[in-house]
Short mmCIF file of C-alpha atoms in Angstrom, two decimals:
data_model
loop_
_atom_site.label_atom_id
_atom_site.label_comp_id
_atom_site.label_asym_id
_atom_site.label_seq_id
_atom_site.Cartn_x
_atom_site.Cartn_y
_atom_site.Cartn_z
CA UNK N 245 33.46 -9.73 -53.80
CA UNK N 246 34.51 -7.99 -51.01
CA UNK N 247 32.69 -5.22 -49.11
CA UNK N 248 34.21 -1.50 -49.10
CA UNK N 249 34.31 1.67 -46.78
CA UNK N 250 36.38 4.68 -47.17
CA UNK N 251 36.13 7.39 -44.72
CA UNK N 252 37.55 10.40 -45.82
CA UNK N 253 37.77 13.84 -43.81
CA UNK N 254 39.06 17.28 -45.12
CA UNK N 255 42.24 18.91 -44.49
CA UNK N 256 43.33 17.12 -41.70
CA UNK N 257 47.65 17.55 -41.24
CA UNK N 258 49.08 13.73 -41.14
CA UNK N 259 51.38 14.12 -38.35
CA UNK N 260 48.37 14.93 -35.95
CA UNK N 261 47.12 12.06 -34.77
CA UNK N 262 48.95 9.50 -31.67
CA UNK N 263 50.17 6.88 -33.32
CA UNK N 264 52.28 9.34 -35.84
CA UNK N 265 53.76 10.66 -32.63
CA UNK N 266 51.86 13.73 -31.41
CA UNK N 267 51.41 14.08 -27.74
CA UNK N 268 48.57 16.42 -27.43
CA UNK N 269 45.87 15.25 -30.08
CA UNK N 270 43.75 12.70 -29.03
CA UNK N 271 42.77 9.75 -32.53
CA UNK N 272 42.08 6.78 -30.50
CA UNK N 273 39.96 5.34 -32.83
CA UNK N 274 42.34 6.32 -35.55
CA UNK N 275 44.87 4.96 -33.56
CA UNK N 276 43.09 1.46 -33.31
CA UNK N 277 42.73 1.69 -37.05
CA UNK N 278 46.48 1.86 -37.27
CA UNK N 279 47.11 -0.62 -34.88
CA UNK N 280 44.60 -3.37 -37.38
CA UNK N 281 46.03 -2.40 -40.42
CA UNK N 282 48.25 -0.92 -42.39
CA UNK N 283 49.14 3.15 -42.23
CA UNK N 284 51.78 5.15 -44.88
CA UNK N 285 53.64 7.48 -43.34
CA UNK N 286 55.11 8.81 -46.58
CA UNK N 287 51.66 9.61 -48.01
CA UNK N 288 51.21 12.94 -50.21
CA UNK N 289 48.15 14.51 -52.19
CA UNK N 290 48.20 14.97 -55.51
CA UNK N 291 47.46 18.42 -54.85
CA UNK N 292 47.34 20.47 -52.19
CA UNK N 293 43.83 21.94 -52.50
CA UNK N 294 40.02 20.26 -52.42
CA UNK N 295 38.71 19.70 -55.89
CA UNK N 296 42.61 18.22 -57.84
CA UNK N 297 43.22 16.22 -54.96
CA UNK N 298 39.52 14.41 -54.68
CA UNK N 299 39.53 14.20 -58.10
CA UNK N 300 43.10 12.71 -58.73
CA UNK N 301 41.53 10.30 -55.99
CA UNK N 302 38.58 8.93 -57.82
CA UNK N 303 40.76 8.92 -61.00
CA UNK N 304 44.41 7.81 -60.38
CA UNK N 305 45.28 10.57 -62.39
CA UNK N 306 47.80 14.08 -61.82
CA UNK N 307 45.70 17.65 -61.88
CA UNK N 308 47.55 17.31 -65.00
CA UNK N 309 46.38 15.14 -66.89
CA UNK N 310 42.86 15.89 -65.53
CA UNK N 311 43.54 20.06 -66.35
CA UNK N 312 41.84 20.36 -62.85
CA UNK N 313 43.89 22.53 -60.66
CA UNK N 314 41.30 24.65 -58.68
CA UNK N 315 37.92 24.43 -57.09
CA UNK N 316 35.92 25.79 -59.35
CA UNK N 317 36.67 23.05 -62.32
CA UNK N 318 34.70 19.94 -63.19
CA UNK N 319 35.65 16.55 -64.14
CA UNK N 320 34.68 16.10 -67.83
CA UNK N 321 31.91 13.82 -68.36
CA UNK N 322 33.77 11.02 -70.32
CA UNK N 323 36.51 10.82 -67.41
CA UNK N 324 36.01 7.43 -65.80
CA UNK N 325 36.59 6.62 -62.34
CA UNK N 326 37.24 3.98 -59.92
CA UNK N 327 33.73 3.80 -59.46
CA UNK N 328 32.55 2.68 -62.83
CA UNK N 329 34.59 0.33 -62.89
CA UNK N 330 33.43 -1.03 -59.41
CA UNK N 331 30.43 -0.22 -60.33
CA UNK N 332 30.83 -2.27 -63.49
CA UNK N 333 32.00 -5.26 -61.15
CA UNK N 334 28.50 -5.19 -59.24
CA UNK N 335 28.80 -2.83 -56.74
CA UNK N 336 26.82 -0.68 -55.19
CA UNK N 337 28.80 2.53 -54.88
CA UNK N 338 27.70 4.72 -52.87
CA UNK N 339 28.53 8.67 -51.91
CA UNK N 340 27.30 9.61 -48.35
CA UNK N 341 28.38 13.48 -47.60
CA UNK N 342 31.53 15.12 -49.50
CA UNK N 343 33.09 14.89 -52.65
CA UNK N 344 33.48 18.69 -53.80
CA UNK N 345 32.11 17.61 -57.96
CA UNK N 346 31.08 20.75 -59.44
CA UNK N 347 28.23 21.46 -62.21
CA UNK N 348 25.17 19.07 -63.18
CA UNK N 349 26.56 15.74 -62.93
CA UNK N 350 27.40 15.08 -58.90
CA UNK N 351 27.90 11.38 -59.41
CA UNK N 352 30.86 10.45 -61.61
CA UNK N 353 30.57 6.74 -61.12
CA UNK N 354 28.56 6.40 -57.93
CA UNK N 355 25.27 4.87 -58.60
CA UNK N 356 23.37 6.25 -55.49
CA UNK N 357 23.70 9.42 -53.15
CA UNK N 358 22.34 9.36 -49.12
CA UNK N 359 24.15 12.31 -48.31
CA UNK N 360 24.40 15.78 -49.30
CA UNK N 361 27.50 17.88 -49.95
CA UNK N 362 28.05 20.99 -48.11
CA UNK N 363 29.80 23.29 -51.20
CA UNK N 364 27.46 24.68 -53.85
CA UNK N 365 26.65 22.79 -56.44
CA UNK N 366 26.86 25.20 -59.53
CA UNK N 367 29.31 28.03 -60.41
CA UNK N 368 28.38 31.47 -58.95
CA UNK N 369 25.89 30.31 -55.74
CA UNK N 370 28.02 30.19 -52.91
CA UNK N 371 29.52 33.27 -51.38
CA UNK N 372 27.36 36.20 -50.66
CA UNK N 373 24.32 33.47 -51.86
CA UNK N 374 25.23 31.40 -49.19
CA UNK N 375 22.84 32.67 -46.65
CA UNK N 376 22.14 29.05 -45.10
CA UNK N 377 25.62 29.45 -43.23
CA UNK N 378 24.03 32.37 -41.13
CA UNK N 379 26.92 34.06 -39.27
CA UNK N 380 29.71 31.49 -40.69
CA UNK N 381 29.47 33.27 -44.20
CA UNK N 382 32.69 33.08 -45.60
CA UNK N 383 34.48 31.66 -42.65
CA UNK N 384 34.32 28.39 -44.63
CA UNK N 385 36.73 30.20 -47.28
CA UNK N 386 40.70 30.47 -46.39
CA UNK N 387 40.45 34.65 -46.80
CA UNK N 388 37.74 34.47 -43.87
CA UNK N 389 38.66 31.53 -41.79
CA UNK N 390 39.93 33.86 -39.41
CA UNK N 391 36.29 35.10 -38.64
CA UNK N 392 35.42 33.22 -36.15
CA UNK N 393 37.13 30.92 -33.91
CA UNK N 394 36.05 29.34 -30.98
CA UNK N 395 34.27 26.58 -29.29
CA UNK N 396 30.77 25.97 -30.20
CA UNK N 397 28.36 24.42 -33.44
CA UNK N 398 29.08 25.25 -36.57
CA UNK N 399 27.64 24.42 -40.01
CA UNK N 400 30.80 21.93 -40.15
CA UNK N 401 29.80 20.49 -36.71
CA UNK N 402 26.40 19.76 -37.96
CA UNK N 403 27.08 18.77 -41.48
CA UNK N 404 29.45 16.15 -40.36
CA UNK N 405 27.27 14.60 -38.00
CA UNK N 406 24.65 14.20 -40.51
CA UNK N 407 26.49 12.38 -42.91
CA UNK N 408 27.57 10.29 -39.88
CA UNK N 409 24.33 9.66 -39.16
CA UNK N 410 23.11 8.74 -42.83
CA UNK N 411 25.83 6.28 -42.91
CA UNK N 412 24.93 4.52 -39.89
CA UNK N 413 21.67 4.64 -40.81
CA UNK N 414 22.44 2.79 -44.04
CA UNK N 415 24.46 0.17 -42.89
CA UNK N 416 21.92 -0.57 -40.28
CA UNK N 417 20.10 -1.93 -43.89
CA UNK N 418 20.63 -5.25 -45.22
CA UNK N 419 22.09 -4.54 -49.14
CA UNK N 420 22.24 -7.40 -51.10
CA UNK N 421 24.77 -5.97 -53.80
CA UNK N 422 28.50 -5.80 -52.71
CA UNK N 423 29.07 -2.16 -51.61
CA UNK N 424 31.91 0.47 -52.11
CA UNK N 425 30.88 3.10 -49.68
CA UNK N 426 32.13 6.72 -49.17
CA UNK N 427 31.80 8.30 -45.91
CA UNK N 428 32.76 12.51 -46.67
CA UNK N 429 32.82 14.72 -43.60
CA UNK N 430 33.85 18.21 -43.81
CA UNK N 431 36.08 18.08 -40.25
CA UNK N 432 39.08 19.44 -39.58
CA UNK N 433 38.07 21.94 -42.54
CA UNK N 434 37.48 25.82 -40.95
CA UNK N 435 35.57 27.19 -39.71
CA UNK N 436 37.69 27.01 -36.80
CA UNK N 437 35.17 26.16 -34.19
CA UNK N 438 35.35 22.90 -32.36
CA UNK N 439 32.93 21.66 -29.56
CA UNK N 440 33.14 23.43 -26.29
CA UNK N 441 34.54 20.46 -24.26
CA UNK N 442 37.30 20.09 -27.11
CA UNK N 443 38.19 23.40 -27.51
CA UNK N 444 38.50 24.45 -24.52
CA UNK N 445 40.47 21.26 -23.98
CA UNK N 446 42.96 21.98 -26.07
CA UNK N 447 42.95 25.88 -25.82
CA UNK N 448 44.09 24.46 -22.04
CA UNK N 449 46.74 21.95 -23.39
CA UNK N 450 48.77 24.56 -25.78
CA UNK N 451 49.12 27.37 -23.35
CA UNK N 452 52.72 26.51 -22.62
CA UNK N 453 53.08 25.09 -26.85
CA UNK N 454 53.18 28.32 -28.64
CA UNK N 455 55.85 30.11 -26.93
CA UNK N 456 57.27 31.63 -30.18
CA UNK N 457 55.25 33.34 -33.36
CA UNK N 458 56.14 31.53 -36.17
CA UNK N 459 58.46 32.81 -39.17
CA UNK N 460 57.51 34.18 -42.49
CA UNK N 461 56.77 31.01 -45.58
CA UNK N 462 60.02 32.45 -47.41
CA UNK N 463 58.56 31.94 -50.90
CA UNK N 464 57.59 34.99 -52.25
CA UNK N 465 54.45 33.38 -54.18
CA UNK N 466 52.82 32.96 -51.17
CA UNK N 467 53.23 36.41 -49.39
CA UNK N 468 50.44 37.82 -50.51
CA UNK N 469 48.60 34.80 -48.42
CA UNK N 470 50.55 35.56 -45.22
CA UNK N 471 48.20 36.37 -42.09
CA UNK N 472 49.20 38.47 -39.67
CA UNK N 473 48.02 37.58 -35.93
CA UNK N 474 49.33 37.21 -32.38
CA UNK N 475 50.27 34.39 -30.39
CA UNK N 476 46.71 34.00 -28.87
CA UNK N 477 45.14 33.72 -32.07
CA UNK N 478 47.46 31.20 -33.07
CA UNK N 479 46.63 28.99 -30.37
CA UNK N 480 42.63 30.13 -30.48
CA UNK N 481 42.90 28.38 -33.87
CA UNK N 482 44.89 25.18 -32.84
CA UNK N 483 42.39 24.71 -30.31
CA UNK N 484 39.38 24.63 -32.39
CA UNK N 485 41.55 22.61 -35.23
CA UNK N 486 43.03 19.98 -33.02
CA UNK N 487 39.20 19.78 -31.28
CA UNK N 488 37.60 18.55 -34.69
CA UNK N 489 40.22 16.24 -35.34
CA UNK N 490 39.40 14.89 -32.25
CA UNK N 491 35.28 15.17 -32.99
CA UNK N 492 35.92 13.52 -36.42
CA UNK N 493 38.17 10.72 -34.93
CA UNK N 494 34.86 10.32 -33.04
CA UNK N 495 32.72 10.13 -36.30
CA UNK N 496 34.90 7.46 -37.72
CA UNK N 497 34.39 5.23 -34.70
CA UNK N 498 30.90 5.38 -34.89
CA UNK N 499 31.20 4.59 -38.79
CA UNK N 500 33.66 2.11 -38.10
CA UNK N 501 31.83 -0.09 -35.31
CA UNK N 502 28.47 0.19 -38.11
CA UNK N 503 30.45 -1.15 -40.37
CA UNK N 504 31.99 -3.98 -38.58
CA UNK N 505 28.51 -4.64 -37.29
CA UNK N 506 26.97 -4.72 -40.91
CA UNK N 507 29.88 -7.37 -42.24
CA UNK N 508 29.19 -9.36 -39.51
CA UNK N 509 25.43 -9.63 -39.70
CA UNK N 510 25.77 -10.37 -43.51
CA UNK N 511 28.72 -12.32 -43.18
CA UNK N 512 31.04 -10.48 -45.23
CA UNK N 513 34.76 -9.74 -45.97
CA UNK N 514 35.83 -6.09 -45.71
CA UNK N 515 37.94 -3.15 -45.96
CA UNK N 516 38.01 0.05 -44.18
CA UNK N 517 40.37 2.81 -45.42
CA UNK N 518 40.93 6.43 -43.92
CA UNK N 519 42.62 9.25 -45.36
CA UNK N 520 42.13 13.31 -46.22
CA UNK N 521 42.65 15.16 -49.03
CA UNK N 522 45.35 17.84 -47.35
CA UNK N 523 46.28 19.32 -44.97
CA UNK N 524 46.40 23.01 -43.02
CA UNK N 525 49.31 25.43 -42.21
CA UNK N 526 46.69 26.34 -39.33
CA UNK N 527 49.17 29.38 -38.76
CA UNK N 528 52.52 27.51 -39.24
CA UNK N 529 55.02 29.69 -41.70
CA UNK N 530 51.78 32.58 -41.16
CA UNK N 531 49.66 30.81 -43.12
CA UNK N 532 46.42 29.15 -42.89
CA UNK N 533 44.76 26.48 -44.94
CA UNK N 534 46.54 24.57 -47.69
CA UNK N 535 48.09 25.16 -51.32
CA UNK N 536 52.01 24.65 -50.45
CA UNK N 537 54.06 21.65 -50.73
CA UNK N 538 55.64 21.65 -46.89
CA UNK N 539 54.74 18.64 -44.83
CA UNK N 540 51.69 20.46 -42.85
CA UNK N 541 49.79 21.09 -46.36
CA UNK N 542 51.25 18.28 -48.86
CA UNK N 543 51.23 15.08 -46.35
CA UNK N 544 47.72 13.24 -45.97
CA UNK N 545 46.82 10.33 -43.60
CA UNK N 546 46.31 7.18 -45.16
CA UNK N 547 45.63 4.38 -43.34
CA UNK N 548 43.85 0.47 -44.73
CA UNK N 549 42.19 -2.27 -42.70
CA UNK N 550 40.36 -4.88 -43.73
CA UNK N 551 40.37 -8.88 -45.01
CA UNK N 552 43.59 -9.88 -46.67
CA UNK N 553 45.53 -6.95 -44.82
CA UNK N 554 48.27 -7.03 -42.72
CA UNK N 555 48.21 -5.55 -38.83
CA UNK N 556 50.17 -3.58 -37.51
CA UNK N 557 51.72 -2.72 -40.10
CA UNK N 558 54.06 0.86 -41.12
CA UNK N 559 54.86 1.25 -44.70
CA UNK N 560 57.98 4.18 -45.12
CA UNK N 561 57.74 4.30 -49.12
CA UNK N 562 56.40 7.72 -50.84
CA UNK N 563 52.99 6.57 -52.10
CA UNK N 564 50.15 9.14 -53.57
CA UNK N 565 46.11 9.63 -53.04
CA UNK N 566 46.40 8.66 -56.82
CA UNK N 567 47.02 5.04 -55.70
CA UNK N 568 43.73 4.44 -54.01
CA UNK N 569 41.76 4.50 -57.07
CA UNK N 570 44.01 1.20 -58.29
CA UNK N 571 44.26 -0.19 -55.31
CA UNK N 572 40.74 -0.54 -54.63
CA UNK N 573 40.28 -1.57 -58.56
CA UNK N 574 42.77 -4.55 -57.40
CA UNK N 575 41.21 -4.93 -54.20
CA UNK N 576 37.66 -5.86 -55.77
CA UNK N 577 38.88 -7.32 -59.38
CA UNK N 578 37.54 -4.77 -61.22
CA UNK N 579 38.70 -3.70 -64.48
CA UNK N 580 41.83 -1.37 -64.85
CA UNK N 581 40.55 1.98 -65.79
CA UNK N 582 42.27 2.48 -69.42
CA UNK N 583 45.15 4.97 -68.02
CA UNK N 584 45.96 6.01 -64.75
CA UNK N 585 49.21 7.47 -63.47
CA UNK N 586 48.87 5.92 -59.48
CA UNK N 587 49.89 2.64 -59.11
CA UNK N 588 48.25 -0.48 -56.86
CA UNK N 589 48.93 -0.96 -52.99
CA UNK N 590 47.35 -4.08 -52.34
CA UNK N 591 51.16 -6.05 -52.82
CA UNK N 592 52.46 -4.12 -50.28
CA UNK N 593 48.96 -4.39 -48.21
CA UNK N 594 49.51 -8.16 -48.34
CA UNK N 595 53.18 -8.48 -47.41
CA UNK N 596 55.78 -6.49 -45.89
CA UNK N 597 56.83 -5.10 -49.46
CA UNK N 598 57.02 -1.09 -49.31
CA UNK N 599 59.05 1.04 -52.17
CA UNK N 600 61.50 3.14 -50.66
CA UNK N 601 62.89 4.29 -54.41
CA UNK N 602 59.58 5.61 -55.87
CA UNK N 603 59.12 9.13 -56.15
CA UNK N 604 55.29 10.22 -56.52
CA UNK N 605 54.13 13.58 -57.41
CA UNK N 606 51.99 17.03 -56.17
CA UNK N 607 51.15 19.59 -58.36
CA UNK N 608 49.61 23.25 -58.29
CA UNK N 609 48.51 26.38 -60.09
CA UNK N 610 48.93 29.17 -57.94
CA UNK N 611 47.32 33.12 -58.61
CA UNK N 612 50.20 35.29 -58.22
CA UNK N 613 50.02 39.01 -59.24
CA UNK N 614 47.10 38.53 -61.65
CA UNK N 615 49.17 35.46 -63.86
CA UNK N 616 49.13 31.70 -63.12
CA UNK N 617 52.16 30.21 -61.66
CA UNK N 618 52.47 26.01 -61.93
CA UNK N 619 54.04 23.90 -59.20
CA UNK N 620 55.48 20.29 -59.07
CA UNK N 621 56.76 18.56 -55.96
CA UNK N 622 58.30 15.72 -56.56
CA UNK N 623 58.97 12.96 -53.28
CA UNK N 624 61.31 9.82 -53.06
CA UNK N 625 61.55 9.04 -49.38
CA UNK N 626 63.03 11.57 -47.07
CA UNK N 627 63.91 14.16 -50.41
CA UNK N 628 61.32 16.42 -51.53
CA UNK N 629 62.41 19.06 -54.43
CA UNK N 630 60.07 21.60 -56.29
CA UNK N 631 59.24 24.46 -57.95
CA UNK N 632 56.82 26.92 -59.70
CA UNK N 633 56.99 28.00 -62.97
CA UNK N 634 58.09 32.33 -63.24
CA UNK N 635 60.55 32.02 -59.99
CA UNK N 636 64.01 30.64 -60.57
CA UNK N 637 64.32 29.43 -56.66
CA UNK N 638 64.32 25.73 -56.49
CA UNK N 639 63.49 24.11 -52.96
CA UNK N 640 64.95 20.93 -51.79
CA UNK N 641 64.67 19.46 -48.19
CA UNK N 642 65.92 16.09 -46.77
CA UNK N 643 63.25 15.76 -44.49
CA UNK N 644 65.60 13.07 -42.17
CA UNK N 645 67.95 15.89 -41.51
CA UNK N 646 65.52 19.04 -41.35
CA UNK N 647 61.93 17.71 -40.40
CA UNK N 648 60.89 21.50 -40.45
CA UNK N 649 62.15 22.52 -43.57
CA UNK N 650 64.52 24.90 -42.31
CA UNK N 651 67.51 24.65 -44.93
CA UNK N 652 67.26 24.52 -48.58
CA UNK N 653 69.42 22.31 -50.67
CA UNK N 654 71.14 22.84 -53.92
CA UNK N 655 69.27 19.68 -55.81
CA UNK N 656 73.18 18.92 -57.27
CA UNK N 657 74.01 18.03 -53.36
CA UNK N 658 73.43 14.57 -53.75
CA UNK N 659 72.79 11.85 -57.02
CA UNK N 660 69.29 11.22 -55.10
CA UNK N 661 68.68 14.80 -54.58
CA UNK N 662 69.08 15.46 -58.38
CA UNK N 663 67.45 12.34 -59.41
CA UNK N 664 64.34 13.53 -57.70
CA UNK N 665 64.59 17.05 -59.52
CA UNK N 666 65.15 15.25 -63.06
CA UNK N 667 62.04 12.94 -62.35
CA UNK N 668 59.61 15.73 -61.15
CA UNK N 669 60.38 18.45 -64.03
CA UNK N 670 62.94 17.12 -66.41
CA UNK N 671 61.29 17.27 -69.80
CA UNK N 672 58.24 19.01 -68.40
CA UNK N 673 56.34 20.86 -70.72
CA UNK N 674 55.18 23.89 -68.51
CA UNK N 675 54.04 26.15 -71.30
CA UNK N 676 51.70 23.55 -72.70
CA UNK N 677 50.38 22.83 -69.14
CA UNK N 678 49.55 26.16 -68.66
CA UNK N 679 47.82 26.91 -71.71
CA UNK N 680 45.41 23.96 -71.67
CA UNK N 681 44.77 25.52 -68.62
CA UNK N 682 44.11 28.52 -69.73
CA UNK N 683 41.65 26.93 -72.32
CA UNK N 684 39.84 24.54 -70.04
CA UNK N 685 39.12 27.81 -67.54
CA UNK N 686 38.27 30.66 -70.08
CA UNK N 687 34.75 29.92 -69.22
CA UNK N 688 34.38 30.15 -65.99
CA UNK N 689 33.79 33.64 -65.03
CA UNK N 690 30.88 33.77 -67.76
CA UNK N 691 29.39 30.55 -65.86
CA UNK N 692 29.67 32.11 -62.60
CA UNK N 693 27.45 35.13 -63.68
CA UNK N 694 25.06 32.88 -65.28
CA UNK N 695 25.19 31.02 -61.60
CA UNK N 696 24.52 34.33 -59.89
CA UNK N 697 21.57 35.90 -61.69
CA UNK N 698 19.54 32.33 -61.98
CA UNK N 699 17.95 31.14 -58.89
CA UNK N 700 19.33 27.73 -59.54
CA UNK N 701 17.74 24.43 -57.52
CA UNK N 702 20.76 22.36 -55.92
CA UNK N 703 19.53 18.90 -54.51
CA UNK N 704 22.49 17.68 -53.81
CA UNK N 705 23.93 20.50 -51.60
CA UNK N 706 23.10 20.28 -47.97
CA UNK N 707 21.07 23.34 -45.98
CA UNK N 708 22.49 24.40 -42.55
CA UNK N 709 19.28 24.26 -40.31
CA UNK N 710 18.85 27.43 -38.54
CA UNK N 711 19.72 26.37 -35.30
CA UNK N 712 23.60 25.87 -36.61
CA UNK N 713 23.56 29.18 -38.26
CA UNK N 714 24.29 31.97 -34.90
CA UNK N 715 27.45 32.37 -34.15
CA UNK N 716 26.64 33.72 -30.56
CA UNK N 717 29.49 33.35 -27.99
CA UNK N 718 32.62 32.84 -30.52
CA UNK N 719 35.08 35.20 -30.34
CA UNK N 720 34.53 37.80 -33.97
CA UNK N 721 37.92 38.29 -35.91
CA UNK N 722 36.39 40.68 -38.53
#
């Protein structure tokens, strides 16, 4: 059986990184990746926010299917995973930083833990409890990522490179069991503070970038999330965003030469696969963070290297987060978990096949005027089409044509166009979505009181160490 290492950051935007064509960000280790594997540029979440998307991840499944469409929701005990059934296999799977799981169990599949997450464990602690993050409070958060900005250390900083440094530290070990191995850093993830080299790097590089403030989102479920800030905010921001990419490109390399070091001391077979869960607005359309379905939020990174994988190689077919959890089923021989709506890359790994006529799906459940509004995007190549549940706009963009999303198309323009809207909501049974919503949730303000009047132990929640805690020298939004 063959060894495996996934490295998977937060939030970082797909297009920013060199070989996808940016000019300012620097990935070269992401870059190399690329160059020995295989990358998909058509790659989408499952959802555009933390929890759905890991968990659609580990499962293969939609939010859905799952009935997990925010962050303070828990995969059900009984759910199983790509991990049990690697685990099954005999392999060592093993969880070193980030996953976002919520509530008692914190292992869904993985048999052993060497890093700690950074998010509370338990319903109710975080917030106002969160006193480890010092001056950072709530700039973790997308209502108070504006709070500080800068170049610096940061909880994030620090977090990350202690998970980096667990996983080295691990594969310096001899294991005798095949591993599966999850690296989880919290990078490019606000708070927007980056390194003072980086930062002030790029706060340097983008003078002459943002010459224009960008336009309202347009969709009217999202104006309440609009910021409102000047032009030297917006490129404070990019700085500090564009400076942890470039930090956690860093990370990876470090991971990446470990691992490469530990198959070749043990003589093993390998793969190494990148990708992120979102992306961030970081000010594009006046918003920050994730949640919407345009490229900067929906599109995720996705990039596999390994034994048995082609170089070089640029696949143009929509494929999903969803499909990871098959193709690394396929990957080691494990069993097929018993339903699962991603499908497996490893054909397409192995030859130069790539699907340009799938269409693969995001989906979201939006807070809009105190009632829950349900999104589905559906992708087939360059058309994206969706919409939210209450609002009668539909939203279709051949990205080809209009990259920025800049003109909405009637869905009848084209058979393809209206192909795509029939396969993302025809026969969709919104109603019954939303109400086992409804049910799966009704319990979660009771558990977050319970949360905040126990003093509840979390083990597997890591403490920012009071160095990492001041915020001295970064600029204040508040």
């Amino acid at each position: 059986m063959k060894d495996i290492l996934i490295f998977m950051s937060d939030q970082h935007r797909a297009a920013l990184m060199g070989h996808r064509g940016d000019s300012v960000v620097a990935t070269p280790c992401l870059d190399q990746l690329a160059k020995d594997g295989t990358r998909f540029d058509n790659a989408v979440t499952a959802s555009p926010l933390c929890v759905p998307a890991r968990m659609s991840f580990l499962t293969g499944l939609l939010p859905s299917q799952l009935t997990i469409f925010g962050n303070d929701e828990a995969m059900l005990e009984e759910q199983a995973t790509f991990l049990h059934s690697l685990a099954v296999a005999g392999y060592e799977t093993v969880l070193c930083g980030r996953m976002h799981f919520k509530g008692e169990n914190q292992s869904h599949g993985f048999t052993r833990r060497i890093a700690p997450d950074i998010t509370p464990q338990f319903w109710g602690t975080g917030g106002e409890l969160r006193t480890d993050l010092g001056d950072f409070k709530g700039s973790l958060a997308e209502k108070g990522c504006l709070k500080i900005v800068g170049g610096g250390n940061s909880p994030v900083l620090e977090y990350d490179r202690h998970v980096v440094n667990c996983a080295i530290e691990y594969l310096q070990q001899d294991h005798d069991r095949p591993q599966c191995i999850v690296v989880g850093v919290y990078s490019p993830h606000f708070t927007y503070v980056a390194p003072p080299e980086l930062y002030n790097k790029y706060y340097r590089l983008l003078q002459d970038d943002f010459v224009e403030l960008p336009a309202s989102s347009g969709l009217p479920m999202f104006a309440a999330s609009e910021a409102s800030f000047d032009r030297e905010l917006l490129i404070k921001t990019n700085a500090a965003y564009l400076g942890m990419i470039e930090y956690m490109d860093g990370l990876l390399g470090e991971v990446r030469t470990a691992w490469d070091s530990y198959l070749q001391r043990r003589e093993r077979q390998g793969m190494f696969a990148y990708l992120s869960d979102h992306g961030d607005h970081t000010g594009n359309r006046r918003l920050f963070g994730k949640k919407t379905f345009f490229e900067q939020s929906v599109k995720i990174p996705m990039i596999v290297q390994g034994d048995g994988i082609r170089q070089n190689q640029v696949k143009r077919g929509a494929v999903s987060i969803m499909d990871m959890a098959p193709t690394l089923i396929d990957y080691a021989g494990a069993t097929v978990l018993p339903q699962i709506d991603g499908q497996s890359l490893l054909p397409g790994l192995q030859s130069d096949q790539d699907d340009l006529n799938r269409t693969v799906f995001s989906e979201v459940m939006l807070d809009v005027d105190g009632e829950k509004t349900f999104g589905r995007m559906g992708l087939r190549g360059a058309l994206k089409y969706f919409s939210y549940s209450g609002f009668e706009q539909e939203y279709c963009y051949n990205l080809d044509a209009d990259p920025h999303e800049l003109h909405n198309l009637k869905p009848e323009t084209t058979s393809v166009s209206y192909t795509v809207k029939q396969a993302t909501v025809g026969g969709l049974d919104v109603n019954a979505i939303l109400a086992q919503y409804h049910r799966r949730t009704q319990g979660i303000p009771l558990l977050t009181a319970f949360g905040r009047s126990q003093a509840m132990a979390e083990p597997a929640r890591y403490v920012v160490p009071e160095h990492a805690r001041c915020g001295a020298g970064l600029e204040r939004m508040d």
